[in-house]
Short mmCIF file of C-alpha atoms and ligand atoms in Angstrom, two decimals:
data_model
loop_
_atom_site.label_atom_id
_atom_site.label_comp_id
_atom_site.label_asym_id
_atom_site.label_seq_id
_atom_site.Cartn_x
_atom_site.Cartn_y
_atom_site.Cartn_z
CA UNK A 1 260.47 105.05 84.71
CA UNK A 2 261.87 103.42 81.60
CA UNK A 3 259.21 102.67 79.01
CA UNK A 4 259.14 98.97 78.13
CA UNK A 5 257.28 96.84 75.63
CA UNK A 6 256.97 93.06 75.89
CA UNK A 7 255.93 91.17 72.78
CA UNK A 8 255.81 87.55 71.77
CA UNK A 9 259.15 86.34 70.52
CA UNK A 10 259.48 87.54 66.94
CA UNK A 11 260.32 85.59 63.78
CA UNK A 12 262.24 86.73 60.72
CA UNK A 13 260.42 85.65 57.56
CA UNK A 14 263.39 86.30 55.22
CA UNK A 15 266.98 85.82 56.34
CA UNK A 16 270.37 85.14 54.72
CA UNK A 17 272.62 83.10 57.02
CA UNK A 18 275.21 82.03 54.40
CA UNK A 19 277.40 79.03 55.25
CA UNK A 20 280.68 78.05 56.88
CA UNK A 21 282.56 80.72 58.85
CA UNK A 22 280.07 83.46 57.93
CA UNK A 23 277.14 81.34 59.16
CA UNK A 24 278.87 80.84 62.49
CA UNK A 25 279.57 84.56 62.82
CA UNK A 26 276.12 85.92 61.91
CA UNK A 27 273.71 83.30 63.27
CA UNK A 28 274.06 84.33 66.95
CA UNK A 29 272.81 87.83 66.09
CA UNK A 30 269.53 86.51 64.70
CA UNK A 31 269.19 83.76 67.31
CA UNK A 32 269.53 86.34 70.10
CA UNK A 33 266.19 87.97 69.18
CA UNK A 34 264.31 85.71 66.78
CA UNK A 35 262.81 82.29 67.51
CA UNK A 36 262.56 81.21 63.87
CA UNK A 37 263.55 82.43 60.43
CA UNK A 38 262.81 81.55 56.85
CA UNK A 39 266.27 80.72 55.52
CA UNK A 40 267.17 81.89 52.03
CA UNK A 41 268.62 79.17 49.80
CA UNK A 42 270.91 81.33 47.63
CA UNK A 43 274.14 79.63 48.61
CA UNK A 44 276.82 78.77 46.07
CA UNK A 45 275.73 76.28 44.81
CA UNK A 46 272.09 76.98 45.69
CA UNK A 47 269.95 74.77 47.96
CA UNK A 48 267.91 73.06 45.26
CA UNK A 49 267.00 69.61 46.54
CA UNK A 50 265.46 68.32 49.75
CA UNK A 51 268.72 66.53 50.50
CA UNK A 52 270.65 69.80 50.23
CA UNK A 53 268.12 71.59 52.42
CA UNK A 54 268.38 68.88 55.06
CA UNK A 55 272.17 69.08 55.09
CA UNK A 56 272.08 72.90 55.27
CA UNK A 57 269.59 72.71 58.13
CA UNK A 58 271.97 70.45 60.04
CA UNK A 59 274.83 72.93 59.52
CA UNK A 60 272.65 75.77 60.83
CA UNK A 61 271.59 73.76 63.88
CA UNK A 62 275.24 72.94 64.59
CA UNK A 63 276.17 76.63 64.38
CA UNK A 64 273.67 77.72 67.03
CA UNK A 65 275.14 79.14 70.23
CA UNK A 66 274.94 76.81 73.23
CA UNK A 67 271.43 76.73 74.64
CA UNK A 68 269.81 78.37 71.59
CA UNK A 69 266.50 76.92 70.38
CA UNK A 70 266.53 79.00 67.18
CA UNK A 71 264.61 77.10 64.49
CA UNK A 72 265.61 77.47 60.84
CA UNK A 73 262.63 77.18 58.49
CA UNK A 74 264.11 75.85 55.29
CA UNK A 75 263.34 76.74 51.69
CA UNK A 76 264.23 75.29 48.31
CA UNK A 77 265.61 77.38 45.48
CA UNK A 78 263.31 77.00 42.48
CA UNK A 79 265.04 76.12 39.21
CA UNK A 80 263.67 75.11 35.85
CA UNK A 81 264.71 71.54 36.74
CA UNK A 82 263.05 71.38 40.16
CA UNK A 83 261.17 68.10 40.64
CA UNK A 84 257.58 68.61 41.91
CA UNK A 85 257.72 65.31 43.83
CA UNK A 86 260.94 66.26 45.63
CA UNK A 87 259.26 69.51 46.69
CA UNK A 88 256.13 67.70 47.84
CA UNK A 89 258.12 65.17 49.86
CA UNK A 90 260.24 67.88 51.49
CA UNK A 91 257.05 69.67 52.47
CA UNK A 92 255.29 66.52 53.71
CA UNK A 93 258.25 65.61 55.92
CA UNK A 94 258.16 69.08 57.51
CA UNK A 95 261.63 69.96 56.22
CA UNK A 96 260.68 72.97 54.10
CA UNK A 97 258.21 75.77 54.69
CA UNK A 98 258.45 77.53 51.32
CA UNK A 99 260.02 77.52 47.86
CA UNK A 100 261.97 80.57 46.71
CA UNK A 101 261.62 82.10 43.26
CA UNK A 102 264.51 84.19 42.01
CA UNK A 103 264.09 85.45 38.46
CA UNK A 104 267.38 84.43 36.81
CA UNK A 105 269.98 87.13 37.33
CA UNK A 106 267.89 89.29 39.66
CA UNK A 107 270.31 89.42 42.56
CA UNK A 108 273.15 87.76 44.52
CA UNK A 109 273.58 84.12 43.46
CA UNK A 110 270.44 84.03 41.35
CA UNK A 111 272.01 82.68 38.16
CA UNK A 112 270.19 79.35 38.58
CA UNK A 113 266.83 81.06 38.94
CA UNK A 114 263.87 80.93 36.60
CA UNK A 115 263.95 82.45 33.12
CA UNK A 116 261.11 80.50 31.48
CA UNK A 117 258.11 80.32 33.80
CA UNK A 118 256.42 77.63 31.69
CA UNK A 119 259.15 75.27 32.90
CA UNK A 120 258.09 75.60 36.55
CA UNK A 121 254.36 75.26 35.93
CA UNK A 122 254.17 71.69 37.29
CA UNK A 123 255.97 72.70 40.50
CA UNK A 124 253.70 75.70 41.03
CA UNK A 125 250.59 73.59 40.44
CA UNK A 126 251.82 71.05 42.99
CA UNK A 127 252.54 73.83 45.49
CA UNK A 128 249.04 75.23 45.04
CA UNK A 129 247.65 71.72 45.71
CA UNK A 130 249.57 71.24 48.94
CA UNK A 131 249.37 74.86 50.18
CA UNK A 132 253.14 75.41 50.15
CA UNK A 133 254.00 79.14 49.86
CA UNK A 134 256.13 80.56 47.05
CA UNK A 135 258.47 83.32 48.26
CA UNK A 136 259.07 85.70 45.40
CA UNK A 137 261.95 88.05 44.69
CA UNK A 138 259.80 90.45 42.70
CA UNK A 139 261.99 92.18 40.15
CA UNK A 140 262.22 91.75 36.41
CA UNK A 141 265.74 91.46 35.11
CA UNK A 142 265.32 93.00 31.66
CA UNK A 143 268.18 95.38 31.02
CA UNK A 144 265.81 97.82 29.34
CA UNK A 145 263.72 98.22 32.49
CA UNK A 146 264.95 100.94 34.82
CA UNK A 147 266.17 99.44 38.10
CA UNK A 148 263.77 101.66 40.08
CA UNK A 149 260.82 100.29 38.05
CA UNK A 150 261.71 96.62 38.17
CA UNK A 151 259.41 95.74 41.06
CA UNK A 152 256.35 97.48 39.65
CA UNK A 153 256.93 95.94 36.22
CA UNK A 154 257.37 92.48 37.78
CA UNK A 155 253.94 92.72 39.40
CA UNK A 156 252.26 93.39 36.06
CA UNK A 157 254.32 91.15 33.81
CA UNK A 158 255.11 88.17 36.04
CA UNK A 159 253.47 88.04 39.45
CA UNK A 160 249.88 88.74 38.51
CA UNK A 161 249.96 86.35 35.52
CA UNK A 162 251.48 83.56 37.69
CA UNK A 163 248.81 84.00 40.34
CA UNK A 164 246.03 84.05 37.77
CA UNK A 165 247.31 80.94 36.02
CA UNK A 166 247.91 79.06 39.29
CA UNK A 167 244.70 79.55 41.30
CA UNK A 168 245.20 78.97 45.01
CA UNK A 169 248.99 79.39 44.91
CA UNK A 170 250.04 81.01 48.19
CA UNK A 171 252.59 83.73 47.55
CA UNK A 172 254.81 85.96 49.67
CA UNK A 173 255.88 89.16 47.93
CA UNK A 174 259.25 89.53 49.60
CA UNK A 175 260.99 92.71 50.71
CA UNK A 176 258.51 95.00 48.96
CA UNK A 177 259.88 98.46 48.23
CA UNK A 178 257.14 100.37 46.42
CA UNK A 179 253.70 101.84 46.92
CA UNK A 180 252.76 99.80 43.83
CA UNK A 181 253.50 96.59 45.76
CA UNK A 182 251.64 97.80 48.86
CA UNK A 183 248.60 98.67 46.75
CA UNK A 184 248.74 95.36 44.87
CA UNK A 185 249.03 93.36 48.11
CA UNK A 186 246.08 95.18 49.65
CA UNK A 187 243.86 94.32 46.69
CA UNK A 188 244.39 90.54 46.99
CA UNK A 189 242.83 87.81 49.12
CA UNK A 190 244.64 86.13 51.99
CA UNK A 191 246.58 83.79 49.70
CA UNK A 192 249.02 86.70 49.35
CA UNK A 193 251.35 88.05 52.03
CA UNK A 194 254.14 90.61 51.82
CA UNK A 195 257.29 91.04 53.86
CA UNK A 196 258.96 94.36 54.55
CA UNK A 197 262.55 94.85 55.68
CA UNK A 198 263.71 97.12 58.45
CA UNK A 199 266.06 99.06 56.20
CA UNK A 200 263.37 99.86 53.63
CA UNK A 201 261.37 101.50 56.43
CA UNK A 202 264.34 103.76 57.15
CA UNK A 203 266.18 104.65 53.94
CA UNK A 204 265.16 106.00 50.57
CA UNK A 205 267.33 106.30 47.47
CA UNK A 206 268.75 109.64 48.57
CA UNK A 207 270.39 107.89 51.50
CA UNK A 208 272.28 105.73 48.99
CA UNK A 209 273.24 108.38 46.48
CA UNK A 210 273.01 111.97 47.76
CA UNK A 211 276.18 113.49 49.17
CA UNK A 212 278.39 110.56 48.17
CA UNK A 213 277.66 106.93 47.42
CA UNK A 214 276.94 104.71 50.45
CA UNK A 215 277.65 101.12 49.47
CA UNK A 216 276.34 99.78 52.77
CA UNK A 217 272.85 101.05 51.86
CA UNK A 218 272.88 99.27 48.51
CA UNK A 219 270.59 96.26 48.50
CA UNK A 220 268.12 94.62 46.13
CA UNK A 221 265.46 95.58 45.50
CA UNK A 222 267.14 98.98 45.72
CA UNK A 223 265.48 101.54 48.02
CA UNK A 224 263.11 103.82 46.11
CA UNK A 225 262.01 107.44 46.48
CA UNK A 226 260.52 108.83 49.71
CA UNK A 227 256.87 108.40 48.73
CA UNK A 228 257.49 104.66 48.52
CA UNK A 229 259.24 104.51 51.90
CA UNK A 230 256.27 106.29 53.47
CA UNK A 231 253.87 103.80 51.88
CA UNK A 232 255.92 100.91 53.30
CA UNK A 233 255.98 102.52 56.69
CA UNK A 234 252.20 103.00 56.64
CA UNK A 235 251.73 99.36 55.60
CA UNK A 236 254.07 97.94 58.26
CA UNK A 237 252.52 99.99 61.06
CA UNK A 238 248.93 99.54 59.85
CA UNK A 239 248.22 96.33 61.73
CA UNK A 240 247.09 94.64 58.49
CA UNK A 241 247.80 90.93 58.73
CA UNK A 242 249.15 90.61 55.17
CA UNK A 243 252.27 92.63 56.07
CA UNK A 244 255.00 91.09 58.22
CA UNK A 245 258.72 91.34 58.94
CA UNK A 246 261.31 89.75 56.70
CA UNK A 247 264.59 91.49 57.47
CA UNK A 248 266.53 90.30 54.40
CA UNK A 249 269.56 90.70 56.65
CA UNK A 250 272.24 89.86 54.10
CA UNK A 251 275.85 89.90 55.32
CA UNK A 252 278.70 90.64 52.94
CA UNK A 253 282.23 91.44 54.06
CA UNK A 254 283.25 95.07 53.74
CA UNK A 255 285.80 93.96 51.15
CA UNK A 256 282.94 92.70 48.98
CA UNK A 257 280.73 95.74 49.59
CA UNK A 258 283.41 98.38 48.96
CA UNK A 259 284.29 97.45 45.40
CA UNK A 260 283.82 99.10 42.00
CA UNK A 261 281.05 96.49 41.61
CA UNK A 262 279.97 95.88 45.20
CA UNK A 263 277.53 93.31 46.55
CA UNK A 264 273.89 94.06 47.42
CA UNK A 265 272.72 93.58 50.97
CA UNK A 266 272.26 95.27 54.34
CA UNK A 267 273.26 93.42 57.50
CA UNK A 268 270.54 94.33 60.01
CA UNK A 269 270.32 91.29 62.29
CA UNK A 270 271.99 92.92 65.34
CA UNK A 271 269.83 96.06 65.53
CA UNK A 272 266.66 95.25 63.58
CA UNK A 273 264.33 94.89 66.58
CA UNK A 274 265.63 98.07 68.23
CA UNK A 275 265.21 100.08 65.02
CA UNK A 276 261.73 98.68 64.47
CA UNK A 277 260.67 99.67 67.98
CA UNK A 278 261.82 103.20 67.24
CA UNK A 279 260.05 103.27 63.85
CA UNK A 280 256.77 102.06 65.37
CA UNK A 281 257.16 104.46 68.32
CA UNK A 282 257.72 107.43 65.98
CA UNK A 283 254.56 106.46 64.10
CA UNK A 284 252.54 106.02 67.33
CA UNK A 285 252.12 102.34 66.49
CA UNK A 286 254.01 100.50 69.24
CA UNK A 287 250.89 98.47 69.97
CA UNK A 288 251.09 97.08 66.43
CA UNK A 289 254.77 96.06 66.51
CA UNK A 290 253.94 92.60 67.86
CA UNK A 291 251.58 91.90 64.98
CA UNK A 292 254.22 92.83 62.42
CA UNK A 293 257.09 90.90 64.01
CA UNK A 294 255.42 88.02 65.84
CA UNK A 295 251.81 87.31 64.82
CA UNK A 296 251.09 87.99 61.14
CA UNK A 297 253.92 85.81 59.81
CA UNK A 298 252.92 82.65 61.73
CA UNK A 299 249.31 83.20 60.67
CA UNK A 300 250.30 83.34 57.00
CA UNK A 301 252.62 80.32 57.28
CA UNK A 302 249.99 78.42 59.33
CA UNK A 303 252.43 77.90 62.19
CA UNK A 304 251.85 78.45 65.91
CA UNK A 305 253.04 81.72 67.40
CA UNK A 306 256.09 81.47 69.64
CA UNK A 307 255.76 80.81 73.34
CA UNK A 308 258.42 83.11 74.74
CA UNK A 309 258.53 86.90 74.85
CA UNK A 310 260.97 89.65 73.95
CA UNK A 311 261.14 92.85 75.96
CA UNK A 312 262.20 96.14 74.45
CA UNK A 313 263.02 99.20 76.51
CA UNK A 314 263.37 102.83 75.65
CA UNK A 315 267.05 103.19 76.40
CA UNK A 316 269.76 104.04 73.86
CA UNK A 317 270.79 101.00 71.84
CA UNK A 318 274.43 100.12 71.56
CA UNK A 319 275.65 97.88 68.78
CA UNK A 320 279.03 97.53 67.12
CA UNK A 321 279.55 99.35 63.81
CA UNK A 322 280.97 96.10 62.44
CA UNK A 323 281.16 92.48 63.47
CA UNK A 324 284.32 90.48 62.93
CA UNK A 325 284.17 87.28 60.93
CA UNK A 326 286.98 84.99 59.78
CA UNK A 327 286.25 86.26 56.26
CA UNK A 328 286.66 89.89 57.36
CA UNK A 329 284.52 92.59 58.99
CA UNK A 330 280.82 92.95 58.16
CA UNK A 331 279.29 96.39 58.66
CA UNK A 332 276.09 96.57 60.69
CA UNK A 333 273.28 98.65 59.16
CA UNK A 334 273.51 102.28 60.34
CA UNK A 335 270.00 103.78 60.35
CA UNK A 336 271.50 107.26 60.36
CA UNK A 337 270.04 108.20 63.75
CA UNK A 338 270.72 107.28 67.35
CA UNK A 339 268.46 104.33 68.16
CA UNK A 340 266.53 105.08 71.33
CA UNK A 341 265.10 101.59 71.90
CA UNK A 342 266.99 98.43 72.75
CA UNK A 343 266.28 94.78 73.43
CA UNK A 344 266.29 94.22 77.20
O1 DOR B 1 270.26 92.92 48.89
C1 DOR B 1 270.11 91.73 48.70
N1 DOR B 1 271.02 90.83 49.16
N2 DOR B 1 269.06 91.31 48.00
C2 DOR B 1 268.92 90.03 47.65
O2 DOR B 1 267.94 89.72 47.00
C3 DOR B 1 269.97 89.04 47.95
C4 DOR B 1 270.74 89.43 49.11
C5 DOR B 1 272.00 88.62 49.29
O3 DOR B 1 271.93 87.40 49.22
O4 DOR B 1 273.05 89.21 49.53
ZN1 ZN B 2 267.02 88.26 50.43
#
């Protein structure tokens, strides 16, 4: 008999949907499996104001496949000019569920991010008052810091000081990639959560660089050495409520990935749940998959869990190597092994 696993419908607590033709092409892949997702605001130009977030939300809702009840959970992109009252109103109206901090220059479309943290102090204080989470891309951008150390250095130089100077601020350490981040998260109270991507549970830096460069495995934060991947895997499968899924599924066309200076991002929306089932099965943790994908995130965000269910079955997963978009093909994340679980 085929082994099956039924879990509450999962949510994706970190997702890039883009806009326009790309939005229309990628949204159905997330909406097929996930009930809700925290939507990243790093469009060009970024989603900075409540009015922009409302308009982007309407475009996402309009792009849903017929019959889909997928719910986009909107975020605002924090800049040094962000108005605390605009943030508070967007939160009070239910429009936004978080504010996103990109250190200026850290990653794709982060040029409008924060360079001087003193300039966002009033916004952070307001967020602490109203309990609105700050989603953090945790990498320093200093050119003299090695790219493999940028997350660990960010924790010491930026994250910990921000949390100490803004008591009560609720923070999500996003797409953590190091044992340092796992250890830091574990040492904090429940005002801190951490998301982990599917691809960082599967690849280490050798997958990117050994035996030829693999642009489709390049993302930010960049995958680290194997000891870090194992620490992430232990955290994700541990059942600890502070760790939950944020896929960081980040579509770029192949033309933009396969360049002398290619874009960062792995597109995992189509096969994320199947790969996760396999990862948790391999680690004898299938009973804890539901917590990671469907329970811990809502608890952190103080939202109800979803009503529906998703059933996974242990049968080989088929997914296209690429999806077609009007902008060109987008390669689907290849975990490097045959995926033995699939969404029923
Ligand atoms: O790999 C990434 N891609 N990391 C990010 O932080 C941004 C994202 C994107 O927007 O493409
Ligand atoms: Zn991201």
